[in-house]
């Protein structure tokens, strides 16, 4: 179960109380659907129906059976959630069951991917609400042609799964015409909040992760973080707004487990798109420690004081390593004798919190006991809800992303669309 | 050859001229060795001697011959340069010849790595000036024991390569005692500037990359960026300082090729450690576009106006893809008919520059024609030298990193060292 510790946030009870009215209002806007963007609150009290869940599981089992590799074609919220959950719950090394495409416009990336899958059995899952987003549209076109050439049109049809609008759009039309199995991107859930819908669940299940347990974590979190009072999720939203008000313009999401890297990428989209508008918003950045203590660590310790850290602490690894001193101790690691690697990792973490606090970097701590489905489900829901609340406190619509259209408009003009 | 374009930087000739005296002084400090940190200027006019280069090539060939996987054990500057160059010049998919360890304290990471290499032939290259940095020290201990168990002490000795101080330190002692082949971390080059020494060159060569061409790119860059006048490298240093002075506190390094991700990570260490001190410095961050246009793009377009972008533009991919419209055009991509994927990628890039400029985000452009050894050598040297100059203009010692010790001190106290 997620625990929060904001003792080192530098924000005291009184500074939090300043936000009491705004918090209450944000809570009501979210729960009564009276705030801006209220058409996109489907994630708040999500329940995946049994028939949909079953369809996802059947498709995932089929994918596992008939393929070595599932290529997920999608960008932004259409891939980040799945990637974050799969990475967090998979081994650090080894062949990956799920690969990602359609999230860039690099010809080399797509060509290299096609080389790589040449001797492998392949399935595709293309994910796009409209089907017109250029990155997945191009990659799907090329990979669809590849599949039809490799397997013939009939077998390709069995290997292509489409997640899109329930009735409209280019991708839905293609699926209808070709006879692909389809899954629904709900109308009332935006991309960055879609990880626990078919958008995320199909690839996650195909990667061998237990989506029942994942959803159990989400549903428990909905209960746990429902009320206005004593809500750790709301505390996080308030504390970060208080820090922003004090000039802390950058939030660094910190982890000490490499597998959490994409949780941070997912979190950056969630907070960046939700709050980065109307010329305001905390700039969301991330570091992987202790790796980046030997990179960004110098800046965090001694650079410009416009940042704070939110640390994800996983208390136990899946398998620890006990360190035993050499007989002749040539490596001078005797001080670690009998300690575990996880103890060293946590000493680094605790030492870093102390050092950065001494350097005037406020530290927020989020703890989970281990990386499993329930904890990841809870953690992601915690961030989702805190983000909605935080955006309302900030005074923005946390559920739109008008700025994302600006580059598309210019790009389509240049491409003569 | 690298080209720069600062037309969209919003910094005009006059605003640059303000820095003329500081730039001249920075240039003299660097070239005369009269500035702070002058003991660490070995990278400025680097020449790798033939016998050292030859030793590196012989070892790299041996590694290629006797192993499937080389595990590089190092953290910060001891791995980021090699990783950046190898990724930039390798395919996006497929088994990796070079893996990295000793850059975190995760027990799961190390256990998963050991599982992964179980059926593979392995070599190690451990890189540490002192040998006491805890991350590589622990990983080397565990992996050294693994190698001795797997191969026996005699054969393990042939498979372990050590890059460390030329005569002192724990790691040098271990190497002497065990009889490992050693390579030198020069005294006058700090970790983040060490990519073109044995630190970077041995793993890069073992990955099959032509280090002669890489160094040719570096040496050409030394000439090209040597003078005070008409120096693109110095223009970059001046423009970013001018932007910082105007309140642009975050620099986003942008790429449109996924293989450049670790160039950005290397760049973040270089600039973060060099400038992030004395309570000042631009916060270096990075995004992979178009991927992150669907994540951080909203913030960049419409969020708080404290950032600017530096865009790495690779003009041609290795292999392009021509897009041809479907007969029945069901995917509505007719507007791309006859265009290439690279044209689409560049339209996205140009469209994004226009959109972000309209959103008041200054844009700096660095162009290279393709990703090859010479261009990467030149680009990295460009960043190194610009960083030294930029740090002197900012008024800091760009070659130390006192803040990195703070967390270590607290950590060692907690570990009872």
PDB file of C-alpha atoms in Angstrom, chain B residues 82-348:
ATOM      1  CA  UNK B  82      30.220   5.198 -24.702  1.00  0.00           C
ATOM      2  CA  UNK B  83      26.506   4.575 -24.427  1.00  0.00           C
ATOM      3  CA  UNK B  84      25.684   7.782 -26.322  1.00  0.00           C
ATOM      4  CA  UNK B  85      28.046   7.029 -29.209  1.00  0.00           C
ATOM      5  CA  UNK B  86      27.140   3.336 -29.439  1.00  0.00           C
ATOM      6  CA  UNK B  87      23.390   3.993 -29.456  1.00  0.00           C
ATOM      7  CA  UNK B  88      23.671   6.817 -31.995  1.00  0.00           C
ATOM      8  CA  UNK B  89      25.611   4.596 -34.395  1.00  0.00           C
ATOM      9  CA  UNK B  90      23.753   1.301 -33.885  1.00  0.00           C
ATOM     10  CA  UNK B  91      20.439  -0.088 -35.013  1.00  0.00           C
ATOM     11  CA  UNK B  92      17.344   0.727 -32.984  1.00  0.00           C
ATOM     12  CA  UNK B  93      16.525  -2.959 -32.410  1.00  0.00           C
ATOM     13  CA  UNK B  94      18.367  -6.211 -31.965  1.00  0.00           C
ATOM     14  CA  UNK B  95      20.656  -7.805 -29.425  1.00  0.00           C
ATOM     15  CA  UNK B  96      23.122  -5.384 -27.982  1.00  0.00           C
ATOM     16  CA  UNK B  97      26.788  -6.237 -27.918  1.00  0.00           C
ATOM     17  CA  UNK B  98      27.510  -3.820 -25.075  1.00  0.00           C
ATOM     18  CA  UNK B  99      25.450  -3.766 -21.877  1.00  0.00           C
ATOM     19  CA  UNK B 100      25.894  -1.510 -18.883  1.00  0.00           C
ATOM     20  CA  UNK B 101      26.091  -2.267 -15.161  1.00  0.00           C
ATOM     21  CA  UNK B 102      27.459  -0.569 -12.079  1.00  0.00           C
ATOM     22  CA  UNK B 103      25.410   2.542 -12.810  1.00  0.00           C
ATOM     23  CA  UNK B 104      22.790   1.924 -10.142  1.00  0.00           C
ATOM     24  CA  UNK B 105      22.303   0.009  -6.886  1.00  0.00           C
ATOM     25  CA  UNK B 106      19.308  -2.080  -7.927  1.00  0.00           C
ATOM     26  CA  UNK B 107      19.635  -5.743  -6.926  1.00  0.00           C
ATOM     27  CA  UNK B 108      16.941  -6.664  -9.454  1.00  0.00           C
ATOM     28  CA  UNK B 109      18.889  -5.025 -12.252  1.00  0.00           C
ATOM     29  CA  UNK B 110      22.028  -6.993 -11.436  1.00  0.00           C
ATOM     30  CA  UNK B 111      20.165 -10.276 -10.895  1.00  0.00           C
ATOM     31  CA  UNK B 112      18.271  -9.863 -14.178  1.00  0.00           C
ATOM     32  CA  UNK B 113      21.521  -9.126 -15.979  1.00  0.00           C
ATOM     33  CA  UNK B 114      23.126 -12.263 -14.560  1.00  0.00           C
ATOM     34  CA  UNK B 115      20.120 -14.317 -15.677  1.00  0.00           C
ATOM     35  CA  UNK B 116      20.351 -12.821 -19.135  1.00  0.00           C
ATOM     36  CA  UNK B 117      24.040 -13.591 -19.671  1.00  0.00           C
ATOM     37  CA  UNK B 118      23.745 -17.140 -18.365  1.00  0.00           C
ATOM     38  CA  UNK B 119      23.981 -18.748 -21.821  1.00  0.00           C
ATOM     39  CA  UNK B 120      26.234 -16.085 -23.327  1.00  0.00           C
ATOM     40  CA  UNK B 121      29.981 -15.618 -23.625  1.00  0.00           C
ATOM     41  CA  UNK B 122      30.905 -12.595 -21.541  1.00  0.00           C
ATOM     42  CA  UNK B 123      33.660 -10.011 -21.131  1.00  0.00           C
ATOM     43  CA  UNK B 124      33.825  -7.194 -18.580  1.00  0.00           C
ATOM     44  CA  UNK B 125      35.245  -3.688 -18.851  1.00  0.00           C
ATOM     45  CA  UNK B 126      35.226  -2.000 -15.469  1.00  0.00           C
ATOM     46  CA  UNK B 127      35.837   1.753 -15.548  1.00  0.00           C
ATOM     47  CA  UNK B 128      36.571   3.792 -12.436  1.00  0.00           C
ATOM     48  CA  UNK B 129      39.321   6.300 -11.698  1.00  0.00           C
ATOM     49  CA  UNK B 130      39.541   5.316  -8.037  1.00  0.00           C
ATOM     50  CA  UNK B 131      37.726   2.032  -7.721  1.00  0.00           C
ATOM     51  CA  UNK B 132      35.907   3.191  -4.603  1.00  0.00           C
ATOM     52  CA  UNK B 133      32.729   4.559  -6.230  1.00  0.00           C
ATOM     53  CA  UNK B 134      30.141   2.304  -4.670  1.00  0.00           C
ATOM     54  CA  UNK B 135      27.950   1.449  -7.690  1.00  0.00           C
ATOM     55  CA  UNK B 136      30.677   0.068  -9.983  1.00  0.00           C
ATOM     56  CA  UNK B 137      32.585  -1.380  -7.001  1.00  0.00           C
ATOM     57  CA  UNK B 138      29.633  -3.527  -5.912  1.00  0.00           C
ATOM     58  CA  UNK B 139      28.706  -4.599  -9.436  1.00  0.00           C
ATOM     59  CA  UNK B 140      32.307  -5.428 -10.277  1.00  0.00           C
ATOM     60  CA  UNK B 141      32.636  -7.511  -7.134  1.00  0.00           C
ATOM     61  CA  UNK B 142      29.527  -9.554  -7.966  1.00  0.00           C
ATOM     62  CA  UNK B 143      30.341  -9.892 -11.671  1.00  0.00           C
ATOM     63  CA  UNK B 144      33.998 -10.706 -11.010  1.00  0.00           C
ATOM     64  CA  UNK B 145      32.894 -13.546  -8.749  1.00  0.00           C
ATOM     65  CA  UNK B 146      30.435 -14.627 -11.456  1.00  0.00           C
ATOM     66  CA  UNK B 147      33.188 -14.655 -14.080  1.00  0.00           C
ATOM     67  CA  UNK B 148      35.606 -16.611 -11.885  1.00  0.00           C
ATOM     68  CA  UNK B 149      32.927 -19.176 -11.179  1.00  0.00           C
ATOM     69  CA  UNK B 150      31.878 -19.397 -14.830  1.00  0.00           C
ATOM     70  CA  UNK B 151      35.328 -19.472 -16.411  1.00  0.00           C
ATOM     71  CA  UNK B 152      37.813 -20.214 -13.641  1.00  0.00           C
ATOM     72  CA  UNK B 153      40.289 -17.611 -12.477  1.00  0.00           C
ATOM     73  CA  UNK B 154      42.706 -18.036 -15.388  1.00  0.00           C
ATOM     74  CA  UNK B 155      40.207 -17.605 -18.176  1.00  0.00           C
ATOM     75  CA  UNK B 156      38.309 -14.878 -16.313  1.00  0.00           C
ATOM     76  CA  UNK B 157      41.551 -12.930 -16.252  1.00  0.00           C
ATOM     77  CA  UNK B 158      41.568 -12.918 -20.067  1.00  0.00           C
ATOM     78  CA  UNK B 159      38.011 -11.596 -20.162  1.00  0.00           C
ATOM     79  CA  UNK B 160      38.272  -8.703 -17.719  1.00  0.00           C
ATOM     80  CA  UNK B 161      39.566  -5.316 -18.854  1.00  0.00           C
ATOM     81  CA  UNK B 162      40.189  -2.494 -16.423  1.00  0.00           C
ATOM     82  CA  UNK B 163      40.188   1.234 -17.205  1.00  0.00           C
ATOM     83  CA  UNK B 164      41.501   3.191 -14.242  1.00  0.00           C
ATOM     84  CA  UNK B 165      44.201   5.485 -12.860  1.00  0.00           C
ATOM     85  CA  UNK B 166      47.619   4.804 -14.345  1.00  0.00           C
ATOM     86  CA  UNK B 167      49.210   3.917 -11.026  1.00  0.00           C
ATOM     87  CA  UNK B 168      47.063   4.487  -7.939  1.00  0.00           C
ATOM     88  CA  UNK B 169      43.798   3.375  -6.411  1.00  0.00           C
ATOM     89  CA  UNK B 170      41.903   0.280  -5.350  1.00  0.00           C
ATOM     90  CA  UNK B 171      40.974  -0.758  -8.871  1.00  0.00           C
ATOM     91  CA  UNK B 172      44.553  -0.466 -10.091  1.00  0.00           C
ATOM     92  CA  UNK B 173      45.636  -2.651  -7.166  1.00  0.00           C
ATOM     93  CA  UNK B 174      43.028  -5.280  -7.991  1.00  0.00           C
ATOM     94  CA  UNK B 175      44.135  -5.271 -11.620  1.00  0.00           C
ATOM     95  CA  UNK B 176      47.778  -5.686 -10.639  1.00  0.00           C
ATOM     96  CA  UNK B 177      47.028  -8.472  -8.223  1.00  0.00           C
ATOM     97  CA  UNK B 178      44.748 -10.348 -10.606  1.00  0.00           C
ATOM     98  CA  UNK B 179      46.745  -9.635 -13.743  1.00  0.00           C
ATOM     99  CA  UNK B 180      44.007  -7.865 -15.721  1.00  0.00           C
ATOM    100  CA  UNK B 181      44.864  -5.812 -18.786  1.00  0.00           C
ATOM    101  CA  UNK B 182      44.592  -2.114 -17.946  1.00  0.00           C
ATOM    102  CA  UNK B 183      43.786   1.114 -19.756  1.00  0.00           C
ATOM    103  CA  UNK B 184      44.337   4.610 -18.450  1.00  0.00           C
ATOM    104  CA  UNK B 185      41.903   7.266 -17.262  1.00  0.00           C
ATOM    105  CA  UNK B 186      44.059  10.373 -17.796  1.00  0.00           C
ATOM    106  CA  UNK B 187      44.677  12.674 -14.845  1.00  0.00           C
ATOM    107  CA  UNK B 188      43.843  15.792 -16.821  1.00  0.00           C
ATOM    108  CA  UNK B 189      40.430  14.797 -18.167  1.00  0.00           C
ATOM    109  CA  UNK B 190      37.331  14.671 -15.966  1.00  0.00           C
ATOM    110  CA  UNK B 191      34.739  11.924 -16.316  1.00  0.00           C
ATOM    111  CA  UNK B 192      32.205  13.906 -18.341  1.00  0.00           C
ATOM    112  CA  UNK B 193      34.926  14.878 -20.845  1.00  0.00           C
ATOM    113  CA  UNK B 194      36.405  11.383 -21.137  1.00  0.00           C
ATOM    114  CA  UNK B 195      34.455   9.824 -24.015  1.00  0.00           C
ATOM    115  CA  UNK B 196      37.381  10.069 -26.469  1.00  0.00           C
ATOM    116  CA  UNK B 197      39.901   8.473 -24.095  1.00  0.00           C
ATOM    117  CA  UNK B 198      40.157   4.744 -23.371  1.00  0.00           C
ATOM    118  CA  UNK B 199      37.118   5.221 -21.104  1.00  0.00           C
ATOM    119  CA  UNK B 200      34.870   5.581 -24.133  1.00  0.00           C
ATOM    120  CA  UNK B 201      36.987   4.213 -26.952  1.00  0.00           C
ATOM    121  CA  UNK B 202      37.338   0.617 -25.745  1.00  0.00           C
ATOM    122  CA  UNK B 203      33.588  -0.090 -25.420  1.00  0.00           C
ATOM    123  CA  UNK B 204      32.864   1.915 -28.579  1.00  0.00           C
ATOM    124  CA  UNK B 205      35.408  -0.103 -30.568  1.00  0.00           C
ATOM    125  CA  UNK B 206      34.124  -3.356 -29.064  1.00  0.00           C
ATOM    126  CA  UNK B 207      30.662  -2.409 -30.356  1.00  0.00           C
ATOM    127  CA  UNK B 208      32.113  -2.437 -33.864  1.00  0.00           C
ATOM    128  CA  UNK B 209      32.314   1.316 -34.367  1.00  0.00           C
ATOM    129  CA  UNK B 210      35.258   2.806 -36.271  1.00  0.00           C
ATOM    130  CA  UNK B 211      37.157   4.795 -33.651  1.00  0.00           C
ATOM    131  CA  UNK B 212      39.634   6.172 -36.192  1.00  0.00           C
ATOM    132  CA  UNK B 213      36.789   7.929 -37.957  1.00  0.00           C
ATOM    133  CA  UNK B 214      35.310   9.036 -34.649  1.00  0.00           C
ATOM    134  CA  UNK B 215      38.636  10.586 -33.622  1.00  0.00           C
ATOM    135  CA  UNK B 216      39.041  12.128 -37.086  1.00  0.00           C
ATOM    136  CA  UNK B 217      35.761  13.934 -36.414  1.00  0.00           C
ATOM    137  CA  UNK B 218      37.067  15.101 -33.035  1.00  0.00           C
ATOM    138  CA  UNK B 219      40.409  16.294 -34.392  1.00  0.00           C
ATOM    139  CA  UNK B 220      38.725  18.179 -37.255  1.00  0.00           C
ATOM    140  CA  UNK B 221      36.427  19.824 -34.716  1.00  0.00           C
ATOM    141  CA  UNK B 222      39.393  20.927 -32.599  1.00  0.00           C
ATOM    142  CA  UNK B 223      40.690  22.848 -35.639  1.00  0.00           C
ATOM    143  CA  UNK B 224      37.334  24.147 -36.685  1.00  0.00           C
ATOM    144  CA  UNK B 225      36.313  25.429 -33.271  1.00  0.00           C
ATOM    145  CA  UNK B 226      39.719  26.798 -32.238  1.00  0.00           C
ATOM    146  CA  UNK B 227      39.493  30.511 -32.913  1.00  0.00           C
ATOM    147  CA  UNK B 228      37.780  33.342 -31.106  1.00  0.00           C
ATOM    148  CA  UNK B 229      36.122  34.680 -34.250  1.00  0.00           C
ATOM    149  CA  UNK B 230      33.410  32.983 -36.335  1.00  0.00           C
ATOM    150  CA  UNK B 231      33.178  30.052 -33.996  1.00  0.00           C
ATOM    151  CA  UNK B 232      29.733  28.349 -33.986  1.00  0.00           C
ATOM    152  CA  UNK B 233      30.679  26.636 -30.776  1.00  0.00           C
ATOM    153  CA  UNK B 234      31.203  30.000 -29.055  1.00  0.00           C
ATOM    154  CA  UNK B 235      28.003  31.387 -30.555  1.00  0.00           C
ATOM    155  CA  UNK B 236      26.095  28.572 -28.891  1.00  0.00           C
ATOM    156  CA  UNK B 237      27.787  29.348 -25.559  1.00  0.00           C
ATOM    157  CA  UNK B 238      26.939  33.040 -25.843  1.00  0.00           C
ATOM    158  CA  UNK B 239      23.352  32.614 -27.012  1.00  0.00           C
ATOM    159  CA  UNK B 240      22.447  30.230 -24.197  1.00  0.00           C
ATOM    160  CA  UNK B 241      23.978  32.588 -21.613  1.00  0.00           C
ATOM    161  CA  UNK B 242      22.024  35.490 -23.118  1.00  0.00           C
ATOM    162  CA  UNK B 243      18.823  33.452 -22.884  1.00  0.00           C
ATOM    163  CA  UNK B 244      19.578  32.458 -19.299  1.00  0.00           C
ATOM    164  CA  UNK B 245      20.060  36.122 -18.417  1.00  0.00           C
ATOM    165  CA  UNK B 246      16.587  36.798 -19.823  1.00  0.00           C
ATOM    166  CA  UNK B 247      15.052  34.230 -17.493  1.00  0.00           C
ATOM    167  CA  UNK B 248      15.120  31.167 -19.719  1.00  0.00           C
ATOM    168  CA  UNK B 249      16.107  28.753 -16.973  1.00  0.00           C
ATOM    169  CA  UNK B 250      15.523  25.452 -18.756  1.00  0.00           C
ATOM    170  CA  UNK B 251      17.207  24.242 -21.947  1.00  0.00           C
ATOM    171  CA  UNK B 252      15.513  21.364 -23.731  1.00  0.00           C
ATOM    172  CA  UNK B 253      17.777  19.351 -25.989  1.00  0.00           C
ATOM    173  CA  UNK B 254      15.498  18.055 -28.741  1.00  0.00           C
ATOM    174  CA  UNK B 255      16.005  15.224 -31.205  1.00  0.00           C
ATOM    175  CA  UNK B 256      13.856  13.571 -33.872  1.00  0.00           C
ATOM    176  CA  UNK B 257      15.791  10.293 -33.969  1.00  0.00           C
ATOM    177  CA  UNK B 258      15.283   7.816 -31.098  1.00  0.00           C
ATOM    178  CA  UNK B 259      18.923   6.691 -31.362  1.00  0.00           C
ATOM    179  CA  UNK B 260      20.000  10.123 -30.088  1.00  0.00           C
ATOM    180  CA  UNK B 261      18.343   9.657 -26.697  1.00  0.00           C
ATOM    181  CA  UNK B 262      21.618   8.933 -24.916  1.00  0.00           C
ATOM    182  CA  UNK B 263      23.399  11.822 -26.618  1.00  0.00           C
ATOM    183  CA  UNK B 264      20.949  13.926 -24.627  1.00  0.00           C
ATOM    184  CA  UNK B 265      21.695  12.002 -21.425  1.00  0.00           C
ATOM    185  CA  UNK B 266      25.424  12.563 -21.968  1.00  0.00           C
ATOM    186  CA  UNK B 267      24.762  16.260 -22.699  1.00  0.00           C
ATOM    187  CA  UNK B 268      22.734  16.595 -19.488  1.00  0.00           C
ATOM    188  CA  UNK B 269      25.656  15.337 -17.427  1.00  0.00           C
ATOM    189  CA  UNK B 270      28.072  17.583 -19.306  1.00  0.00           C
ATOM    190  CA  UNK B 271      26.087  20.779 -18.793  1.00  0.00           C
ATOM    191  CA  UNK B 272      24.426  19.895 -15.492  1.00  0.00           C
ATOM    192  CA  UNK B 273      27.704  19.063 -13.734  1.00  0.00           C
ATOM    193  CA  UNK B 274      29.667  21.852 -15.395  1.00  0.00           C
ATOM    194  CA  UNK B 275      27.265  24.724 -14.810  1.00  0.00           C
ATOM    195  CA  UNK B 276      24.900  23.640 -12.031  1.00  0.00           C
ATOM    196  CA  UNK B 277      26.720  25.197  -9.080  1.00  0.00           C
ATOM    197  CA  UNK B 278      26.990  28.329  -6.960  1.00  0.00           C
ATOM    198  CA  UNK B 279      23.149  28.412  -6.996  1.00  0.00           C
ATOM    199  CA  UNK B 280      23.020  29.050 -10.719  1.00  0.00           C
ATOM    200  CA  UNK B 281      23.006  27.384 -14.128  1.00  0.00           C
ATOM    201  CA  UNK B 282      20.506  26.468 -16.834  1.00  0.00           C
ATOM    202  CA  UNK B 283      18.559  23.313 -15.964  1.00  0.00           C
ATOM    203  CA  UNK B 284      19.348  20.838 -18.779  1.00  0.00           C
ATOM    204  CA  UNK B 285      16.421  18.668 -19.845  1.00  0.00           C
ATOM    205  CA  UNK B 286      15.686  16.650 -22.940  1.00  0.00           C
ATOM    206  CA  UNK B 287      12.838  15.422 -25.078  1.00  0.00           C
ATOM    207  CA  UNK B 288      12.596  12.901 -27.890  1.00  0.00           C
ATOM    208  CA  UNK B 289      10.306  14.292 -30.596  1.00  0.00           C
ATOM    209  CA  UNK B 290       7.879  13.659 -32.164  1.00  0.00           C
ATOM    210  CA  UNK B 291       7.271  11.150 -29.334  1.00  0.00           C
ATOM    211  CA  UNK B 292       7.216  13.780 -26.615  1.00  0.00           C
ATOM    212  CA  UNK B 293       5.236  16.329 -28.618  1.00  0.00           C
ATOM    213  CA  UNK B 294       2.408  14.103 -27.383  1.00  0.00           C
ATOM    214  CA  UNK B 295       3.667  14.423 -23.817  1.00  0.00           C
ATOM    215  CA  UNK B 296       5.755  17.499 -22.971  1.00  0.00           C
ATOM    216  CA  UNK B 297       4.604  19.277 -26.145  1.00  0.00           C
ATOM    217  CA  UNK B 298       1.623  20.886 -24.442  1.00  0.00           C
ATOM    218  CA  UNK B 299       3.858  22.362 -21.735  1.00  0.00           C
ATOM    219  CA  UNK B 300       6.436  23.605 -24.218  1.00  0.00           C
ATOM    220  CA  UNK B 301       3.735  25.265 -26.319  1.00  0.00           C
ATOM    221  CA  UNK B 302       1.642  26.871 -23.581  1.00  0.00           C
ATOM    222  CA  UNK B 303       3.184  26.402 -20.131  1.00  0.00           C
ATOM    223  CA  UNK B 304       5.375  28.697 -18.071  1.00  0.00           C
ATOM    224  CA  UNK B 305       7.703  30.646 -20.385  1.00  0.00           C
ATOM    225  CA  UNK B 306      11.041  29.777 -18.769  1.00  0.00           C
ATOM    226  CA  UNK B 307      12.464  27.514 -21.439  1.00  0.00           C
ATOM    227  CA  UNK B 308      14.199  27.374 -24.792  1.00  0.00           C
ATOM    228  CA  UNK B 309      14.955  24.518 -27.164  1.00  0.00           C
ATOM    229  CA  UNK B 310      18.143  23.355 -28.850  1.00  0.00           C
ATOM    230  CA  UNK B 311      17.214  21.070 -31.736  1.00  0.00           C
ATOM    231  CA  UNK B 312      19.511  18.365 -33.122  1.00  0.00           C
ATOM    232  CA  UNK B 313      18.552  17.925 -36.745  1.00  0.00           C
ATOM    233  CA  UNK B 314      19.881  14.884 -38.590  1.00  0.00           C
ATOM    234  CA  UNK B 315      19.110  15.685 -42.193  1.00  0.00           C
ATOM    235  CA  UNK B 316      19.057  12.190 -43.693  1.00  0.00           C
ATOM    236  CA  UNK B 317      18.310   8.766 -42.199  1.00  0.00           C
ATOM    237  CA  UNK B 318      20.369   5.720 -43.173  1.00  0.00           C
ATOM    238  CA  UNK B 319      17.437   4.288 -45.108  1.00  0.00           C
ATOM    239  CA  UNK B 320      14.345   6.292 -45.960  1.00  0.00           C
ATOM    240  CA  UNK B 321      10.838   4.986 -46.680  1.00  0.00           C
ATOM    241  CA  UNK B 322       8.733   6.257 -49.594  1.00  0.00           C
ATOM    242  CA  UNK B 323       5.051   6.551 -48.776  1.00  0.00           C
ATOM    243  CA  UNK B 324       2.653   5.475 -51.493  1.00  0.00           C
ATOM    244  CA  UNK B 325      -1.080   5.988 -51.250  1.00  0.00           C
ATOM    245  CA  UNK B 326      -3.399   2.986 -51.094  1.00  0.00           C
ATOM    246  CA  UNK B 327      -5.511   2.411 -54.149  1.00  0.00           C
ATOM    247  CA  UNK B 328      -8.707   2.997 -52.237  1.00  0.00           C
ATOM    248  CA  UNK B 329      -7.029   5.450 -49.798  1.00  0.00           C
ATOM    249  CA  UNK B 330      -8.927   4.114 -46.801  1.00  0.00           C
ATOM    250  CA  UNK B 331      -6.278   5.462 -44.433  1.00  0.00           C
ATOM    251  CA  UNK B 332      -6.716   9.067 -45.676  1.00  0.00           C
ATOM    252  CA  UNK B 333      -2.937   9.429 -46.118  1.00  0.00           C
ATOM    253  CA  UNK B 334      -3.203  10.518 -49.755  1.00  0.00           C
ATOM    254  CA  UNK B 335      -1.577  13.825 -48.870  1.00  0.00           C
ATOM    255  CA  UNK B 336       1.659  11.931 -48.211  1.00  0.00           C
ATOM    256  CA  UNK B 337       1.715  10.151 -51.574  1.00  0.00           C
ATOM    257  CA  UNK B 338       5.247  10.161 -52.995  1.00  0.00           C
ATOM    258  CA  UNK B 339       6.700  11.842 -49.926  1.00  0.00           C
ATOM    259  CA  UNK B 340       9.219  10.061 -47.726  1.00  0.00           C
ATOM    260  CA  UNK B 341       9.025   9.397 -44.019  1.00  0.00           C
ATOM    261  CA  UNK B 342      12.044  11.671 -43.574  1.00  0.00           C
ATOM    262  CA  UNK B 343      10.131  14.499 -45.250  1.00  0.00           C
ATOM    263  CA  UNK B 344       7.271  13.936 -42.828  1.00  0.00           C
ATOM    264  CA  UNK B 345       9.745  13.942 -39.918  1.00  0.00           C
ATOM    265  CA  UNK B 346      11.263  17.205 -41.121  1.00  0.00           C
ATOM    266  CA  UNK B 347       7.890  18.805 -41.706  1.00  0.00           C
ATOM    267  CA  UNK B 348       7.095  17.918 -38.103  1.00  0.00           C
TER     268      UNK B 348
END
